[in-house]
Amino acid sequence: MSKVKAEYIWMDGHEPTQKLRSKTKVLSGPVESLEDLPLWGFDGSSTNQAEGNDSDCMLKPVYKVPDPIRGGDDLLVMCEVMNADGSVHSTNTRAHLRELDEQHKGQEAWFGIEQEYTLFEGRNPLGWPEGGYPAPQGPFYCGVGADEVFGRDIVEEHLELCLDAGLEVSGINAEVMPGQWEYQVGPLGPLDSADQMWLSRWLLYRISEDYGISATLHPKPVKGDWNGAGAHTNFSTKAMREEGGIKVIENACEKLSKNHDEHIAVYGAHNEERLTGLHETCSIKEFRYGVSDRGASIRIPMQTANEGYGYLEDRRPSANMDPYKVCAILLETTCS
Ligand code: ADP
Ligand code: MN
Ligand code: MN
Ligand code: MN
């Protein structure tokens, strides 16, 4: 029996934004289900998840996909972090979404997340002149040509890897700021969309390594007159997707308007640098929703308004948001 390499991936305790960590476990295989993947430990004192004198944390496999980089029977395994006694660790944000998912199953919630990110080569965004600036924004969004897009080789390879891993990526595009890109995951149920988002991020970081490039999810990677990076979260319930759903969507927007601050609190660190009211954003201090309005907090897509049912787009989450937290609070606010 050939060995199986399982890459155990988890979220650390880094503040204010949790980061991904991973290490490889070699198993005797075969691995057919999650139950075939053992619990594993790690040194939590090196990840801001424990004190040195009592440092063991536990990795509990919760989601697995084929490893598209190593190939064969190898796996990528998303894990929840548990305390040594098996209870939920304080940095485990998935556990709460797991409960809400169970509670609101009947709503059949779907999430489609647009992940924007920026490629950096050393201190500069990829394709930017050393120590200077490229031409002003305008031609880069969905652009083509060596003078307009930078990093397409990485982007294409990332897309291929995501699809090989079975992730539900629905598209990619070059963004407004040169060196900035987007991919979309979903629509999927709450846990699937959030797990897949974390795994797709891991693949992005991992494949960029091979090019000597680093991908960042900072919401405002370059200060000034340059677009920030968001993670627009498209959301619907079964009732929103059916005849007359627009009423349910408007009702959800009203609920969201009353919980703006609670949402902003979990929509990503440094988001105030991005949500300025400029660059296709609504100010972080305001809440507005509207049809086709890319300057609103929540946009109701034109097609949804025309058909009378569909979904809403929460434009507030920043690129570095934790999808476990964002999906959880959207369910909490709109479904209860
Ligand atoms: P934008 O025009 O904002 O750039 P995108 O095409 O990048 O839109 O992203 C739209 C996202 O909406 C995709 O991730 C897609 O999966 C998601 N989506 C489509 N329909 C639904 C739905 N009914 N519920 C939730 N998400 C949806
Ligand atoms: Mn988009
Ligand atoms: Mn975008
Ligand atoms: Mn969008």
Coordinates of C-alpha atoms in Angstrom, one line a residue, residues 2-326:
S2 CA 1.5 3.3 -1.1
K3 CA 1.7 6.1 1.4
V4 CA -0.8 9.0 1.4
K5 CA 0.4 12.6 2.2
A6 CA -2.3 14.6 3.9
E7 CA -1.7 18.3 4.3
Y8 CA -3.5 19.3 7.5
I9 CA -4.5 23.0 7.2
W10 CA -5.7 25.1 10.1
M11 CA -6.2 28.8 11.2
D12 CA -3.8 30.1 13.7
G13 CA -4.2 32.6 16.5
H14 CA -2.6 35.5 14.8
E15 CA -4.2 38.9 15.6
P16 CA -6.0 40.8 14.3
T17 CA -6.2 38.5 11.3
Q18 CA -5.9 34.7 11.7
K19 CA -3.5 33.1 9.2
L20 CA -3.2 29.7 7.6
R21 CA -0.8 27.1 8.8
S22 CA -0.2 23.6 7.6
K23 CA 1.9 20.5 8.0
T24 CA 2.1 17.1 6.3
K25 CA 1.0 13.8 7.8
V26 CA 2.1 10.7 6.0
L27 CA -0.5 7.9 6.3
S28 CA -0.6 4.3 5.3
G29 CA -3.8 4.8 3.4
P30 CA -6.2 4.3 1.9
V31 CA -8.2 7.3 3.0
E32 CA -11.8 7.0 2.0
S33 CA -13.6 9.2 4.5
L34 CA -12.8 11.8 7.1
E35 CA -12.9 9.0 9.7
D36 CA -9.8 7.6 8.2
L37 CA -7.9 10.8 9.0
P38 CA -6.6 10.7 12.6
L39 CA -6.7 13.6 15.0
W40 CA -3.3 15.2 15.2
G41 CA -1.5 17.6 17.6
F42 CA 0.6 20.8 17.1
D43 CA 2.6 23.2 19.2
G44 CA 0.1 26.0 19.9
S45 CA 2.8 28.1 21.5
S46 CA 4.2 28.8 18.1
T47 CA 0.9 29.8 16.5
N48 CA -0.4 32.2 19.3
Q49 CA -2.9 29.4 20.4
A50 CA -1.3 28.3 23.6
E51 CA 1.2 29.0 26.4
G52 CA 4.6 27.3 26.2
N53 CA 4.0 25.3 29.4
D54 CA 0.8 23.7 28.1
S55 CA 1.2 24.0 24.4
D56 CA -0.6 21.0 22.8
C57 CA -3.6 21.8 20.6
M58 CA -5.5 19.3 18.5
L59 CA -6.3 19.2 14.8
K60 CA -9.6 17.7 13.9
P61 CA -10.1 17.0 10.2
V62 CA -13.4 18.4 9.0
Y63 CA -13.2 18.7 5.2
K64 CA -11.0 17.1 2.6
V65 CA -10.2 17.4 -1.1
P66 CA -7.7 15.9 -3.5
D67 CA -4.3 17.7 -3.3
P68 CA -4.0 19.0 -6.8
I69 CA -0.3 19.9 -6.4
R70 CA 1.0 16.6 -5.1
G71 CA -1.6 14.7 -7.0
G72 CA -2.3 10.9 -6.7
D73 CA -4.1 10.0 -3.5
D74 CA -2.7 12.9 -1.6
L75 CA -5.1 15.2 0.2
L76 CA -5.7 18.7 1.5
V77 CA -7.4 18.5 4.8
M78 CA -9.1 21.5 6.5
C79 CA -9.1 21.1 10.3
E80 CA -10.8 22.6 13.3
V81 CA -8.5 23.5 16.2
M82 CA -9.6 21.8 19.5
N83 CA -8.2 22.0 23.0
A84 CA -6.3 19.0 24.3
D85 CA -9.5 17.8 26.1
G86 CA -11.5 17.9 22.8
S87 CA -13.4 21.1 23.5
V88 CA -13.6 23.9 20.9
H89 CA -10.5 26.1 21.0
S90 CA -11.1 29.9 21.3
T91 CA -9.6 30.5 17.8
N92 CA -11.9 28.0 16.2
T93 CA -14.4 30.2 14.4
R94 CA -15.8 27.3 12.3
A95 CA -17.5 25.7 15.3
H96 CA -20.0 28.5 15.6
L97 CA -20.9 28.4 11.9
R98 CA -21.4 24.6 12.2
E99 CA -24.1 25.2 14.9
L100 CA -25.8 27.9 12.9
D101 CA -25.7 25.8 9.8
E102 CA -27.5 23.0 11.7
Q103 CA -30.0 25.5 13.2
H104 CA -30.9 27.1 9.9
K105 CA -30.7 24.1 7.5
G106 CA -34.3 24.6 6.4
Q107 CA -33.5 28.0 4.9
E108 CA -31.1 26.4 2.4
A109 CA -28.7 29.4 2.5
W110 CA -26.2 29.8 -0.3
F111 CA -23.1 31.9 -0.3
G112 CA -21.0 33.0 -3.3
I113 CA -17.8 34.9 -2.2
E114 CA -15.7 37.1 -4.5
Q115 CA -12.2 36.9 -3.3
E116 CA -10.0 39.9 -4.3
Y117 CA -6.3 39.7 -3.7
T118 CA -3.0 41.5 -4.7
L119 CA 0.2 39.9 -5.9
F120 CA 3.4 41.4 -4.6
E121 CA 6.9 41.0 -5.8
G122 CA 9.1 42.1 -3.0
R123 CA 7.7 45.4 -1.7
N124 CA 5.9 46.3 -4.9
P125 CA 2.6 45.1 -6.4
L126 CA 3.4 42.8 -9.3
G127 CA 4.0 44.8 -12.5
W128 CA 4.6 48.1 -10.7
P129 CA 7.7 50.0 -11.6
E130 CA 10.4 49.9 -8.9
G131 CA 9.7 52.6 -6.3
G132 CA 7.1 54.2 -8.5
Y133 CA 3.5 54.0 -9.8
P134 CA 2.0 52.6 -12.9
A135 CA -0.5 54.6 -15.0
P136 CA -3.7 55.6 -13.2
Q137 CA -6.5 53.1 -12.8
G138 CA -8.8 52.6 -15.8
P139 CA -7.5 50.1 -18.3
F140 CA -6.6 47.2 -15.9
Y141 CA -10.0 45.8 -14.9
C142 CA -10.6 42.7 -17.0
G143 CA -7.7 43.9 -19.2
V144 CA -5.5 42.0 -21.6
G145 CA -2.0 42.6 -22.8
A146 CA 1.5 42.6 -21.1
D147 CA 1.2 46.3 -20.2
E148 CA -2.1 45.9 -18.4
V149 CA -2.2 42.6 -16.6
F150 CA 0.4 41.1 -14.4
G151 CA 0.6 37.6 -13.0
R152 CA -1.8 35.8 -15.3
D153 CA 0.4 32.6 -15.2
I154 CA -0.2 32.4 -11.4
V155 CA -3.8 33.2 -11.7
E156 CA -4.4 30.6 -14.4
E157 CA -2.5 27.9 -12.5
H158 CA -4.4 28.7 -9.3
L159 CA -7.7 28.4 -11.1
E160 CA -6.6 25.0 -12.6
L161 CA -5.6 23.8 -9.1
C162 CA -8.9 24.8 -7.5
L163 CA -10.9 23.0 -10.2
D164 CA -8.6 19.9 -9.9
A165 CA -9.3 19.9 -6.2
G166 CA -13.0 20.0 -6.9
L167 CA -13.6 23.5 -5.5
E168 CA -16.6 25.3 -6.8
V169 CA -14.8 28.3 -8.4
S170 CA -17.2 30.1 -10.7
G171 CA -14.8 32.6 -12.4
I172 CA -11.8 34.8 -12.3
N173 CA -11.0 38.4 -13.4
A174 CA -8.3 41.0 -13.4
E175 CA -9.2 43.8 -11.0
V176 CA -9.1 47.6 -11.1
M177 CA -5.7 48.1 -9.6
P178 CA -2.8 46.5 -11.6
G179 CA -1.5 43.3 -9.8
Q180 CA -4.9 42.8 -8.2
W181 CA -7.2 39.9 -9.2
E182 CA -10.4 38.1 -8.1
Y183 CA -11.9 34.7 -8.1
Q184 CA -15.3 33.6 -7.0
V185 CA -16.3 30.6 -5.0
G186 CA -19.9 29.3 -4.8
P187 CA -22.8 29.5 -4.6
L188 CA -22.6 26.8 -1.9
G189 CA -24.0 26.1 1.6
P190 CA -22.5 27.9 4.5
L191 CA -19.8 25.4 5.6
D192 CA -18.9 24.3 2.1
S193 CA -18.4 27.9 0.9
A194 CA -16.3 28.9 3.9
D195 CA -14.2 25.7 3.9
Q196 CA -13.6 26.0 0.1
M197 CA -12.7 29.6 0.5
W198 CA -10.0 28.8 3.1
L199 CA -8.6 25.9 0.9
S200 CA -8.6 28.1 -2.2
R201 CA -6.6 30.7 -0.2
W202 CA -4.1 28.1 0.9
L203 CA -3.7 27.0 -2.8
L204 CA -3.2 30.7 -3.8
Y205 CA -0.4 31.2 -1.2
R206 CA 1.2 27.9 -1.9
I207 CA 1.3 28.2 -5.7
S208 CA 2.6 31.8 -5.5
E209 CA 5.6 30.4 -3.6
D210 CA 6.7 28.6 -6.7
Y211 CA 6.8 32.0 -8.6
G212 CA 8.6 33.8 -5.8
I213 CA 5.5 36.0 -5.5
S214 CA 3.4 36.6 -2.4
A215 CA -0.4 37.1 -2.4
T216 CA -1.9 39.4 0.1
L217 CA -5.5 39.8 1.3
H218 CA -4.8 43.2 2.9
P219 CA -7.9 45.4 2.2
K220 CA -5.8 48.4 1.2
P221 CA -2.5 47.1 0.0
V222 CA -1.5 50.5 -1.6
K223 CA -2.6 53.7 0.1
G224 CA -4.1 56.6 -2.0
D225 CA -6.1 56.6 -5.1
W226 CA -6.1 52.8 -5.7
N227 CA -8.9 50.4 -5.2
G228 CA -8.8 48.3 -2.1
A229 CA -9.5 44.6 -1.9
G230 CA -12.8 43.2 -0.8
A231 CA -14.6 39.9 -0.4
H232 CA -18.1 40.7 -1.6
T233 CA -20.4 38.1 -0.1
N234 CA -23.4 37.1 -2.2
F235 CA -26.1 35.6 -0.2
S236 CA -29.6 34.0 -0.6
T237 CA -32.0 31.7 1.1
K238 CA -34.5 29.5 -0.6
A239 CA -37.3 32.1 0.0
M240 CA -35.2 34.8 -1.7
R241 CA -34.7 32.6 -4.7
E242 CA -38.4 31.9 -5.2
E243 CA -41.2 34.0 -6.7
G244 CA -41.7 37.1 -4.5
G245 CA -38.2 36.7 -3.0
I246 CA -37.5 40.4 -3.5
K247 CA -39.6 41.1 -0.4
V248 CA -37.6 38.7 1.6
I249 CA -34.4 40.3 0.4
E250 CA -35.6 43.8 1.3
N251 CA -36.6 42.5 4.7
A252 CA -33.1 41.1 5.2
C253 CA -31.6 44.4 4.2
E254 CA -33.7 46.2 6.8
K255 CA -32.5 43.7 9.4
L256 CA -28.9 44.3 8.2
S257 CA -29.4 48.0 8.5
K258 CA -30.0 47.6 12.2
N259 CA -26.9 45.5 12.8
H260 CA -24.3 47.4 10.8
D261 CA -21.7 47.8 13.5
E262 CA -21.9 44.2 14.6
H263 CA -21.3 43.1 11.1
I264 CA -18.4 45.6 10.5
A265 CA -16.8 44.2 13.6
V266 CA -16.3 40.8 12.0
Y267 CA -15.8 41.9 8.4
G268 CA -12.0 42.1 8.5
A269 CA -9.2 44.2 10.1
H270 CA -8.2 47.5 8.5
N271 CA -11.4 47.6 6.6
E272 CA -11.8 51.3 7.5
E273 CA -8.9 52.0 5.1
R274 CA -11.0 50.5 2.3
L275 CA -14.6 51.5 3.1
T276 CA -14.0 55.2 2.5
G277 CA -17.0 56.0 0.3
L278 CA -14.6 56.2 -2.7
H279 CA -13.5 53.5 -5.1
E280 CA -16.9 51.7 -5.4
T281 CA -17.4 51.5 -1.6
C282 CA -19.9 52.9 0.9
S283 CA -18.3 54.6 3.9
I284 CA -17.8 52.3 6.9
K285 CA -19.9 54.8 8.9
E286 CA -23.0 54.4 6.8
F287 CA -25.4 51.7 5.7
R288 CA -27.2 51.9 2.4
Y289 CA -28.8 49.3 0.1
G290 CA -29.9 49.7 -3.4
V291 CA -30.5 48.1 -6.8
S292 CA -27.3 48.0 -9.0
D293 CA -25.6 50.5 -6.6
R294 CA -21.9 49.7 -6.3
G295 CA -21.5 52.6 -3.9
A296 CA -24.0 50.9 -1.4
S297 CA -23.2 48.6 1.5
I298 CA -25.6 46.0 0.0
R299 CA -26.3 45.8 -3.7
I300 CA -29.3 44.1 -5.1
P301 CA -28.2 42.9 -8.5
M302 CA -30.3 44.3 -11.4
Q303 CA -31.3 40.8 -12.5
T304 CA -32.7 40.1 -9.0
A305 CA -34.7 43.4 -9.1
N306 CA -36.0 42.7 -12.6
E307 CA -37.0 39.1 -11.9
G308 CA -38.4 39.7 -8.4
Y309 CA -36.2 37.1 -6.8
G310 CA -32.5 36.1 -6.4
Y311 CA -29.8 37.2 -4.0
L312 CA -28.2 40.2 -2.3
E313 CA -24.5 41.2 -2.4
D314 CA -22.9 42.4 0.9
R315 CA -20.1 44.6 -0.4
R316 CA -18.7 45.4 3.0
P317 CA -16.5 42.3 3.9
S318 CA -12.8 43.0 3.2
A319 CA -10.5 40.6 1.4
N320 CA -9.0 39.3 4.6
M321 CA -12.3 38.5 6.3
D322 CA -12.9 35.1 7.9
P323 CA -15.7 33.4 5.9
Y324 CA -16.7 31.4 8.9
K325 CA -17.5 34.6 10.8
V326 CA -19.1 36.4 7.8

